[in-house]
Amino acid sequence: MLQFDKVTLELGEAHWHFDIGFDTQGCYAIMGKSGAGKSTLLNLVGGFLHPAAGDIRWHGASLLPLPPHQRPVTTLFQHDNLFDHLDVRQNIGLGIDPALKLSAGNWEDVDAVLDDVGLAGYQSRLPGRLSGGERQRVALARCLLREQPILLLDEPFTGLDQETRESVTELMRTLIDRLRPCVLMVTHDIDEARALSAEVLRIENGRLIPQTVASRPQRP
């Protein structure tokens, strides 16, 4: 379980208090007004913000002593953060080693995850030759390759057109069902939340409030 134990944070005049647990294989949508603290919550998990009090634990062990790169976390952002001078294969390989010193087996893993996200045969393409949806699939592949048990999604589909967004969301849903990570997803789209998430939570007045459970629609 990912546990927020009486976590408090103050940034200027903004105050947050999180005291909640997330199931190990649960999928949660985090909603709320702009500035409510949705990304703040993810940054606490990722280690980019440190609480003033309280603890954040994964399976009972505190994450607070760990720097971001040592936490069992991977993040998919709204912006794909691809390097334009590196091809698709290399951009994904960064998820294993930032210096790209990969073994033959590592490169085979890269090719396998490309197939998982529907981009088999795209290995040598540069990001500039990809559509927005394809770029986000590359970024998703890089996240998956890291094989971390906590997946943070910070509005990753916001910049995509509706058709592409639905396609990538369906892909994400399939992969989440298969891999079963603990997922925290920031979104403003209730339909997106319902498509991916078993539970919707809203940040109001600095606290997380569970909403009505939004069951995933059954596949035909």
PDB file of C-alpha atoms in Angstrom:
ATOM      1  CA  MET A   1       0.000   0.000   0.000  1.00  0.00           C
ATOM      2  CA  LEU A   2       1.030   3.600  -0.651  1.00  0.00           C
ATOM      3  CA  GLN A   3       0.262   5.362   2.614  1.00  0.00           C
ATOM      4  CA  PHE A   4       0.106   9.073   3.381  1.00  0.00           C
ATOM      5  CA  ASP A   5       0.346   9.229   7.169  1.00  0.00           C
ATOM      6  CA  LYS A   6      -0.753  12.659   8.421  1.00  0.00           C
ATOM      7  CA  VAL A   7       1.280  14.414   5.731  1.00  0.00           C
ATOM      8  CA  THR A   8       1.248  18.207   5.861  1.00  0.00           C
ATOM      9  CA  LEU A   9       2.783  20.690   3.445  1.00  0.00           C
ATOM     10  CA  GLU A  10       2.803  24.478   3.265  1.00  0.00           C
ATOM     11  CA  LEU A  11       3.799  26.475   0.198  1.00  0.00           C
ATOM     12  CA  GLY A  12       3.253  30.177   0.768  1.00  0.00           C
ATOM     13  CA  GLU A  13      -0.382  30.578   1.771  1.00  0.00           C
ATOM     14  CA  ALA A  14      -1.371  27.134   0.485  1.00  0.00           C
ATOM     15  CA  HIS A  15      -1.762  24.301   2.988  1.00  0.00           C
ATOM     16  CA  TRP A  16      -2.357  20.586   2.458  1.00  0.00           C
ATOM     17  CA  HIS A  17      -3.087  17.694   4.794  1.00  0.00           C
ATOM     18  CA  PHE A  18      -3.163  14.199   3.323  1.00  0.00           C
ATOM     19  CA  ASP A  19      -4.024  11.159   5.444  1.00  0.00           C
ATOM     20  CA  ILE A  20      -5.018   8.347   3.100  1.00  0.00           C
ATOM     21  CA  GLY A  21      -3.931   4.978   1.720  1.00  0.00           C
ATOM     22  CA  PHE A  22      -3.843   3.759  -1.886  1.00  0.00           C
ATOM     23  CA  ASP A  23      -4.042   0.039  -2.690  1.00  0.00           C
ATOM     24  CA  THR A  24      -0.923  -1.536  -4.175  1.00  0.00           C
ATOM     25  CA  GLN A  25      -2.684  -2.355  -7.447  1.00  0.00           C
ATOM     26  CA  GLY A  26      -5.306   0.378  -7.324  1.00  0.00           C
ATOM     27  CA  CYS A  27      -5.971   3.012  -9.954  1.00  0.00           C
ATOM     28  CA  TYR A  28      -7.020   6.452  -8.727  1.00  0.00           C
ATOM     29  CA  ALA A  29      -8.008   9.659 -10.488  1.00  0.00           C
ATOM     30  CA  ILE A  30      -7.075  12.860  -8.675  1.00  0.00           C
ATOM     31  CA  MET A  31      -9.339  15.771  -9.609  1.00  0.00           C
ATOM     32  CA  GLY A  32      -9.867  19.322  -8.413  1.00  0.00           C
ATOM     33  CA  LYS A  33      -9.704  22.947  -9.462  1.00  0.00           C
ATOM     34  CA  SER A  34      -6.530  24.468 -10.897  1.00  0.00           C
ATOM     35  CA  GLY A  35      -4.142  25.156  -8.042  1.00  0.00           C
ATOM     36  CA  ALA A  36      -5.905  22.712  -5.712  1.00  0.00           C
ATOM     37  CA  GLY A  37      -2.745  20.652  -5.292  1.00  0.00           C
ATOM     38  CA  LYS A  38      -3.129  17.744  -7.709  1.00  0.00           C
ATOM     39  CA  SER A  39       0.419  17.917  -9.061  1.00  0.00           C
ATOM     40  CA  THR A  40       1.615  18.747  -5.548  1.00  0.00           C
ATOM     41  CA  LEU A  41       0.373  15.332  -4.435  1.00  0.00           C
ATOM     42  CA  LEU A  42       2.325  13.616  -7.218  1.00  0.00           C
ATOM     43  CA  ASN A  43       5.440  15.638  -6.421  1.00  0.00           C
ATOM     44  CA  LEU A  44       5.271  14.458  -2.817  1.00  0.00           C
ATOM     45  CA  VAL A  45       5.209  10.840  -3.981  1.00  0.00           C
ATOM     46  CA  GLY A  46       7.967  11.422  -6.522  1.00  0.00           C
ATOM     47  CA  GLY A  47      10.239  13.147  -4.021  1.00  0.00           C
ATOM     48  CA  PHE A  48      10.279  16.596  -5.604  1.00  0.00           C
ATOM     49  CA  LEU A  49       8.548  18.073  -2.551  1.00  0.00           C
ATOM     50  CA  HIS A  50       9.186  17.144   1.084  1.00  0.00           C
ATOM     51  CA  PRO A  51       6.373  17.293   3.653  1.00  0.00           C
ATOM     52  CA  ALA A  52       6.630  19.519   6.698  1.00  0.00           C
ATOM     53  CA  ALA A  53       5.321  16.661   8.838  1.00  0.00           C
ATOM     54  CA  GLY A  54       4.062  13.116   8.503  1.00  0.00           C
ATOM     55  CA  ASP A  55       5.323  10.220   6.418  1.00  0.00           C
ATOM     56  CA  ILE A  56       4.814   8.636   2.995  1.00  0.00           C
ATOM     57  CA  ARG A  57       5.304   4.863   3.014  1.00  0.00           C
ATOM     58  CA  TRP A  58       5.338   2.113   0.411  1.00  0.00           C
ATOM     59  CA  HIS A  59       4.670  -1.335   1.878  1.00  0.00           C
ATOM     60  CA  GLY A  60       5.486   0.063   5.293  1.00  0.00           C
ATOM     61  CA  ALA A  61       8.872   1.570   4.380  1.00  0.00           C
ATOM     62  CA  SER A  62       9.254   5.345   4.368  1.00  0.00           C
ATOM     63  CA  LEU A  63       9.986   6.949   1.002  1.00  0.00           C
ATOM     64  CA  LEU A  64      11.133  10.213   2.552  1.00  0.00           C
ATOM     65  CA  PRO A  65      14.841   9.316   2.900  1.00  0.00           C
ATOM     66  CA  LEU A  66      15.011   8.349  -0.788  1.00  0.00           C
ATOM     67  CA  PRO A  67      15.886  10.859  -3.537  1.00  0.00           C
ATOM     68  CA  PRO A  68      13.572  10.892  -6.571  1.00  0.00           C
ATOM     69  CA  HIS A  69      15.712   8.573  -8.707  1.00  0.00           C
ATOM     70  CA  GLN A  70      15.717   5.885  -6.001  1.00  0.00           C
ATOM     71  CA  ARG A  71      11.975   5.830  -5.378  1.00  0.00           C
ATOM     72  CA  PRO A  72       9.824   3.023  -6.855  1.00  0.00           C
ATOM     73  CA  VAL A  73       8.068   5.596  -9.029  1.00  0.00           C
ATOM     74  CA  THR A  74       7.829   6.504 -12.695  1.00  0.00           C
ATOM     75  CA  THR A  75       5.944   9.516 -14.076  1.00  0.00           C
ATOM     76  CA  LEU A  76       4.230  10.265 -17.377  1.00  0.00           C
ATOM     77  CA  PHE A  77       3.866  14.008 -17.828  1.00  0.00           C
ATOM     78  CA  GLN A  78       1.633  16.151 -20.039  1.00  0.00           C
ATOM     79  CA  HIS A  79       4.730  16.963 -22.098  1.00  0.00           C
ATOM     80  CA  ASP A  80       6.454  13.876 -23.452  1.00  0.00           C
ATOM     81  CA  ASN A  81       9.998  15.078 -22.604  1.00  0.00           C
ATOM     82  CA  LEU A  82      11.546  13.347 -25.605  1.00  0.00           C
ATOM     83  CA  PHE A  83      14.998  14.324 -26.871  1.00  0.00           C
ATOM     84  CA  ASP A  84      14.688  15.403 -30.491  1.00  0.00           C
ATOM     85  CA  HIS A  85      18.258  14.350 -31.407  1.00  0.00           C
ATOM     86  CA  LEU A  86      17.682  10.775 -30.229  1.00  0.00           C
ATOM     87  CA  ASP A  87      15.619   8.230 -32.130  1.00  0.00           C
ATOM     88  CA  VAL A  88      12.633   6.427 -30.631  1.00  0.00           C
ATOM     89  CA  ARG A  89      14.683   3.443 -29.490  1.00  0.00           C
ATOM     90  CA  GLN A  90      17.238   5.643 -27.736  1.00  0.00           C
ATOM     91  CA  ASN A  91      14.584   7.798 -26.071  1.00  0.00           C
ATOM     92  CA  ILE A  92      13.014   4.693 -24.584  1.00  0.00           C
ATOM     93  CA  GLY A  93      16.395   3.257 -23.597  1.00  0.00           C
ATOM     94  CA  LEU A  94      16.944   6.275 -21.359  1.00  0.00           C
ATOM     95  CA  GLY A  95      14.446   4.689 -19.007  1.00  0.00           C
ATOM     96  CA  ILE A  96      17.010   1.981 -18.265  1.00  0.00           C
ATOM     97  CA  ASP A  97      20.239   4.003 -18.331  1.00  0.00           C
ATOM     98  CA  PRO A  98      20.596   7.764 -18.929  1.00  0.00           C
ATOM     99  CA  ALA A  99      24.011   7.053 -20.490  1.00  0.00           C
ATOM    100  CA  LEU A 100      22.410   4.527 -22.888  1.00  0.00           C
ATOM    101  CA  LYS A 101      24.923   1.832 -21.926  1.00  0.00           C
ATOM    102  CA  LEU A 102      22.480  -0.987 -22.556  1.00  0.00           C
ATOM    103  CA  SER A 103      23.071  -4.689 -23.039  1.00  0.00           C
ATOM    104  CA  ALA A 104      21.703  -6.658 -25.978  1.00  0.00           C
ATOM    105  CA  GLY A 105      18.993  -7.928 -23.649  1.00  0.00           C
ATOM    106  CA  ASN A 106      18.092  -4.373 -22.666  1.00  0.00           C
ATOM    107  CA  TRP A 107      17.628  -3.413 -26.311  1.00  0.00           C
ATOM    108  CA  GLU A 108      15.410  -6.452 -26.790  1.00  0.00           C
ATOM    109  CA  ASP A 109      13.295  -5.177 -23.892  1.00  0.00           C
ATOM    110  CA  VAL A 110      13.065  -1.788 -25.630  1.00  0.00           C
ATOM    111  CA  ASP A 111      11.804  -3.434 -28.810  1.00  0.00           C
ATOM    112  CA  ALA A 112       9.297  -5.496 -26.824  1.00  0.00           C
ATOM    113  CA  VAL A 113       7.798  -2.473 -25.063  1.00  0.00           C
ATOM    114  CA  LEU A 114       7.572  -0.670 -28.410  1.00  0.00           C
ATOM    115  CA  ASP A 115       5.392  -3.520 -29.587  1.00  0.00           C
ATOM    116  CA  ASP A 116       3.312  -3.207 -26.398  1.00  0.00           C
ATOM    117  CA  VAL A 117       2.457   0.433 -27.187  1.00  0.00           C
ATOM    118  CA  GLY A 118       1.742  -0.244 -30.862  1.00  0.00           C
ATOM    119  CA  LEU A 119       4.929   1.265 -32.299  1.00  0.00           C
ATOM    120  CA  ALA A 120       6.757  -1.781 -33.648  1.00  0.00           C
ATOM    121  CA  GLY A 121       8.984  -0.672 -36.529  1.00  0.00           C
ATOM    122  CA  TYR A 122       9.381   2.894 -35.220  1.00  0.00           C
ATOM    123  CA  GLN A 123      12.796   2.272 -33.626  1.00  0.00           C
ATOM    124  CA  SER A 124      14.849   4.579 -35.866  1.00  0.00           C
ATOM    125  CA  ARG A 125      12.375   7.452 -36.183  1.00  0.00           C
ATOM    126  CA  LEU A 126      13.186  10.810 -34.667  1.00  0.00           C
ATOM    127  CA  PRO A 127      10.551  12.499 -32.461  1.00  0.00           C
ATOM    128  CA  GLY A 128      10.074  15.251 -35.039  1.00  0.00           C
ATOM    129  CA  ARG A 129       8.562  12.675 -37.405  1.00  0.00           C
ATOM    130  CA  LEU A 130       5.976  11.488 -34.891  1.00  0.00           C
ATOM    131  CA  SER A 131       2.432  12.649 -34.214  1.00  0.00           C
ATOM    132  CA  GLY A 132       1.450  13.869 -30.761  1.00  0.00           C
ATOM    133  CA  GLY A 133      -0.131  10.539 -29.915  1.00  0.00           C
ATOM    134  CA  GLU A 134       2.918   8.613 -31.116  1.00  0.00           C
ATOM    135  CA  ARG A 135       5.236  10.801 -29.044  1.00  0.00           C
ATOM    136  CA  GLN A 136       3.152  10.153 -25.949  1.00  0.00           C
ATOM    137  CA  ARG A 137       3.237   6.418 -26.653  1.00  0.00           C
ATOM    138  CA  VAL A 138       7.043   6.613 -26.741  1.00  0.00           C
ATOM    139  CA  ALA A 139       7.019   8.415 -23.394  1.00  0.00           C
ATOM    140  CA  LEU A 140       4.658   5.755 -22.028  1.00  0.00           C
ATOM    141  CA  ALA A 141       6.966   3.001 -23.283  1.00  0.00           C
ATOM    142  CA  ARG A 142       9.881   4.603 -21.449  1.00  0.00           C
ATOM    143  CA  CYS A 143       7.823   4.625 -18.235  1.00  0.00           C
ATOM    144  CA  LEU A 144       6.792   0.996 -18.623  1.00  0.00           C
ATOM    145  CA  LEU A 145      10.355  -0.119 -19.280  1.00  0.00           C
ATOM    146  CA  ARG A 146      11.403   1.147 -15.859  1.00  0.00           C
ATOM    147  CA  GLU A 147       9.049  -1.444 -14.309  1.00  0.00           C
ATOM    148  CA  GLN A 148       8.318   0.613 -11.209  1.00  0.00           C
ATOM    149  CA  PRO A 149       5.318  -0.366  -9.061  1.00  0.00           C
ATOM    150  CA  ILE A 150       3.994   3.213  -8.720  1.00  0.00           C
ATOM    151  CA  LEU A 151       2.882   5.016 -11.890  1.00  0.00           C
ATOM    152  CA  LEU A 152       2.104   8.736 -11.730  1.00  0.00           C
ATOM    153  CA  LEU A 153       0.150  10.297 -14.610  1.00  0.00           C
ATOM    154  CA  ASP A 154       0.189  14.103 -14.635  1.00  0.00           C
ATOM    155  CA  GLU A 155      -2.448  15.018 -17.250  1.00  0.00           C
ATOM    156  CA  PRO A 156      -0.551  13.059 -19.925  1.00  0.00           C
ATOM    157  CA  PHE A 157      -3.298  13.231 -22.565  1.00  0.00           C
ATOM    158  CA  THR A 158      -4.315  16.892 -22.265  1.00  0.00           C
ATOM    159  CA  GLY A 159      -2.519  18.088 -25.404  1.00  0.00           C
ATOM    160  CA  LEU A 160      -3.949  15.394 -27.683  1.00  0.00           C
ATOM    161  CA  ASP A 161      -6.948  15.647 -29.994  1.00  0.00           C
ATOM    162  CA  GLN A 162     -10.072  13.747 -28.946  1.00  0.00           C
ATOM    163  CA  GLU A 163      -9.627  10.732 -31.233  1.00  0.00           C
ATOM    164  CA  THR A 164      -5.960  10.281 -30.308  1.00  0.00           C
ATOM    165  CA  ARG A 165      -6.767  10.825 -26.659  1.00  0.00           C
ATOM    166  CA  GLU A 166      -9.361   8.059 -26.665  1.00  0.00           C
ATOM    167  CA  SER A 167      -6.961   5.701 -28.435  1.00  0.00           C
ATOM    168  CA  VAL A 168      -4.087   6.328 -26.012  1.00  0.00           C
ATOM    169  CA  THR A 169      -6.443   6.129 -23.030  1.00  0.00           C
ATOM    170  CA  GLU A 170      -7.658   2.707 -24.182  1.00  0.00           C
ATOM    171  CA  LEU A 171      -4.038   1.577 -24.581  1.00  0.00           C
ATOM    172  CA  MET A 172      -3.252   2.839 -21.091  1.00  0.00           C
ATOM    173  CA  ARG A 173      -6.248   0.996 -19.671  1.00  0.00           C
ATOM    174  CA  THR A 174      -5.131  -2.268 -21.300  1.00  0.00           C
ATOM    175  CA  LEU A 175      -1.591  -1.930 -19.960  1.00  0.00           C
ATOM    176  CA  ILE A 176      -2.766  -1.012 -16.456  1.00  0.00           C
ATOM    177  CA  ASP A 177      -5.069  -4.039 -16.410  1.00  0.00           C
ATOM    178  CA  ARG A 178      -2.133  -6.252 -17.391  1.00  0.00           C
ATOM    179  CA  LEU A 179       0.680  -4.782 -15.287  1.00  0.00           C
ATOM    180  CA  ARG A 180      -1.382  -3.755 -12.217  1.00  0.00           C
ATOM    181  CA  PRO A 181       0.763  -0.913 -10.836  1.00  0.00           C
ATOM    182  CA  CYS A 182      -0.479   1.554  -8.232  1.00  0.00           C
ATOM    183  CA  VAL A 183      -1.670   4.443 -10.421  1.00  0.00           C
ATOM    184  CA  LEU A 184      -2.322   8.037  -9.388  1.00  0.00           C
ATOM    185  CA  MET A 185      -3.637  10.062 -12.317  1.00  0.00           C
ATOM    186  CA  VAL A 186      -4.214  13.808 -12.340  1.00  0.00           C
ATOM    187  CA  THR A 187      -6.993  14.735 -14.760  1.00  0.00           C
ATOM    188  CA  HIS A 188      -9.689  17.335 -15.414  1.00  0.00           C
ATOM    189  CA  ASP A 189     -11.688  14.914 -17.586  1.00  0.00           C
ATOM    190  CA  ILE A 190     -14.309  12.875 -15.726  1.00  0.00           C
ATOM    191  CA  ASP A 191     -14.774  10.553 -18.722  1.00  0.00           C
ATOM    192  CA  GLU A 192     -11.036   9.852 -18.733  1.00  0.00           C
ATOM    193  CA  ALA A 193     -11.226   9.197 -15.001  1.00  0.00           C
ATOM    194  CA  ARG A 194     -14.110   6.759 -15.444  1.00  0.00           C
ATOM    195  CA  ALA A 195     -12.327   4.951 -18.280  1.00  0.00           C
ATOM    196  CA  LEU A 196      -9.187   4.292 -16.245  1.00  0.00           C
ATOM    197  CA  SER A 197     -10.000   4.543 -12.580  1.00  0.00           C
ATOM    198  CA  ALA A 198     -11.745   2.454  -9.980  1.00  0.00           C
ATOM    199  CA  GLU A 199     -11.864   5.382  -7.560  1.00  0.00           C
ATOM    200  CA  VAL A 200     -12.090   9.139  -8.028  1.00  0.00           C
ATOM    201  CA  LEU A 201     -10.770  11.546  -5.401  1.00  0.00           C
ATOM    202  CA  ARG A 202     -11.010  15.322  -5.350  1.00  0.00           C
ATOM    203  CA  ILE A 203      -8.704  17.776  -3.623  1.00  0.00           C
ATOM    204  CA  GLU A 204     -10.713  20.458  -1.830  1.00  0.00           C
ATOM    205  CA  ASN A 205      -9.398  22.858   0.791  1.00  0.00           C
ATOM    206  CA  GLY A 206      -6.097  21.016   0.904  1.00  0.00           C
ATOM    207  CA  ARG A 207      -7.579  17.571   1.584  1.00  0.00           C
ATOM    208  CA  LEU A 208      -8.367  14.491  -0.491  1.00  0.00           C
ATOM    209  CA  ILE A 209     -12.071  13.642  -0.560  1.00  0.00           C
ATOM    210  CA  PRO A 210     -13.241  10.302  -2.033  1.00  0.00           C
ATOM    211  CA  GLN A 211     -15.990  10.646  -4.628  1.00  0.00           C
ATOM    212  CA  THR A 212     -18.567   8.135  -5.813  1.00  0.00           C
ATOM    213  CA  VAL A 213     -16.870   5.016  -7.107  1.00  0.00           C
ATOM    214  CA  ALA A 214     -16.723   5.107 -10.911  1.00  0.00           C
ATOM    215  CA  SER A 215     -16.626   1.511 -12.110  1.00  0.00           C
ATOM    216  CA  ARG A 216     -14.816   0.747 -15.314  1.00  0.00           C
ATOM    217  CA  PRO A 217     -17.203   0.050 -18.176  1.00  0.00           C
ATOM    218  CA  GLN A 218     -17.242  -3.591 -19.195  1.00  0.00           C
ATOM    219  CA  ARG A 219     -15.650  -4.459 -22.508  1.00  0.00           C
ATOM    220  CA  PRO A 220     -17.882  -6.061 -25.095  1.00  0.00           C
TER     221      PRO A 220
END
